[in-house]
Amino acid sequence: MYSIAYGPVPSRRLGHSLGINNIPPKRCSYSCVYCQLGNTMNMQVERETFYEANEIAQSVKEKVKQVRKKGEPIDYLTFAPDGEPTLDVNLGKEIELLNSLDIKIAVITNASLIWREDVRQDLQKADWVSLKVDAVSKGIWCRINRRQKSLKLEAILDGMLQFAKIFKGELTTESMLIQGINDDSGEIKRIAGFLAELKPAKAYLAIPTRPPAKRTINAASEQVVNMAFQILEERLINVEYLIGYEGNAFEFTGNVKDDLLSITSVHPMREEAVIEFLKKADTGWKVVEKLIKDGSLMEVEYQGRKFYMRKLP
Ligand code: SF4
């Protein structure tokens, strides 16, 4: 069993982010073509208790203690599990329990359940929220996010607008641009129109930088990403790219095997990041070979680079 709290991992948006994996692998309401965790094995839209709220809080507090003992910084506690964090019915309670740590709390959600009032109330308790907006046209949404069939795009978009009106923290969005799916100027203009109404503090434009679930998909071209940037900016949206590498600053908190497995279960690591991490832990590559051999870690290649990922059951 790898731990609920993992990292801290370097985050392009959140600095040193201590991750919270509050969902068992991999439960999601979407099965996005670009998902770095592979295809969704357990698709669901019902919220439930996966772990007790106290168990989550305890795991995070323990990890924070270890990290602080080593003098490492933590900028955010981030709900970024290997699945959709709002499926956890205790999310709001967990945020309340973690407030005592006096560290900002972030939630990265696909927003598919934001049409529910209880989900909006839970998310409202966070300091920073990222909502996924890959498409605003039904056909494109179905192709890119491969949603659970009962979900309705209109209700989701309306839920986001309702949430934006009440949320006091920093609201951001993330749009992944995939070649041949959502990278035509028509859909990008429609996304820009929606974002102009939503008014996030920042809208991030992303392309896949880790191995995607559907290996045949490709990132939108540089020209398209640049065009999307210009289209969003014209609508006075504060837009930023999310396409750079996040760096190799993965923190070692005491147990090499546990740290590697808990990080790579939600965040595939590049080969050079693993090497740097092992240096910090003062250990060699053998530990990686052993994890690969016993089937808990896998090596995958993407765009000429080697990545290491936790093998999901
Ligand atoms: S990218 Fe996020 S929302 Fe999409 S399938 Fe993966 S975990 Fe779910």
Short mmCIF file of C-alpha atoms in Angstrom, two decimals, residues 13-14 20 39 48 65 68 76 96 101 105 119 122 152 182 196 199 221 236 243 251 255 276 278 286 299 306-307:
data_model
loop_
_atom_site.label_atom_id
_atom_site.label_comp_id
_atom_site.label_asym_id
_atom_site.label_seq_id
_atom_site.Cartn_x
_atom_site.Cartn_y
_atom_site.Cartn_z
CA ARG A 13 1.49 26.16 -11.20
CA LEU A 14 1.82 25.49 -7.49
CA ILE A 20 -3.05 14.04 -1.82
CA ASN A 39 -7.66 4.32 -19.55
CA GLU A 48 -18.54 7.86 -2.00
CA LYS A 65 5.94 16.55 9.50
CA ARG A 68 9.29 20.02 7.53
CA TYR A 76 0.37 23.84 -1.47
CA GLU A 96 -11.43 21.56 6.89
CA LEU A 101 -1.64 23.03 8.94
CA ILE A 105 -5.06 23.93 -0.30
CA VAL A 119 -19.44 19.53 -4.90
CA ASP A 122 -16.70 21.37 -1.02
CA LYS A 152 -24.42 16.49 -19.42
CA ASN A 182 -10.04 20.31 -30.19
CA ALA A 196 -14.43 35.16 -21.08
CA LYS A 199 -13.33 34.95 -15.86
CA SER A 221 1.26 21.96 -32.99
CA LEU A 236 -8.95 39.66 -22.25
CA ILE A 243 3.80 23.20 -21.64
CA GLU A 251 11.62 15.55 -2.73
CA ASN A 255 11.59 5.86 2.16
CA GLU A 276 18.33 13.20 -9.42
CA LEU A 278 18.03 8.78 -6.23
CA LYS A 286 19.14 -0.91 -8.45
CA GLU A 299 9.35 2.06 -18.01
CA LYS A 306 12.02 7.39 -20.92
CA PHE A 307 9.39 7.77 -18.20
#
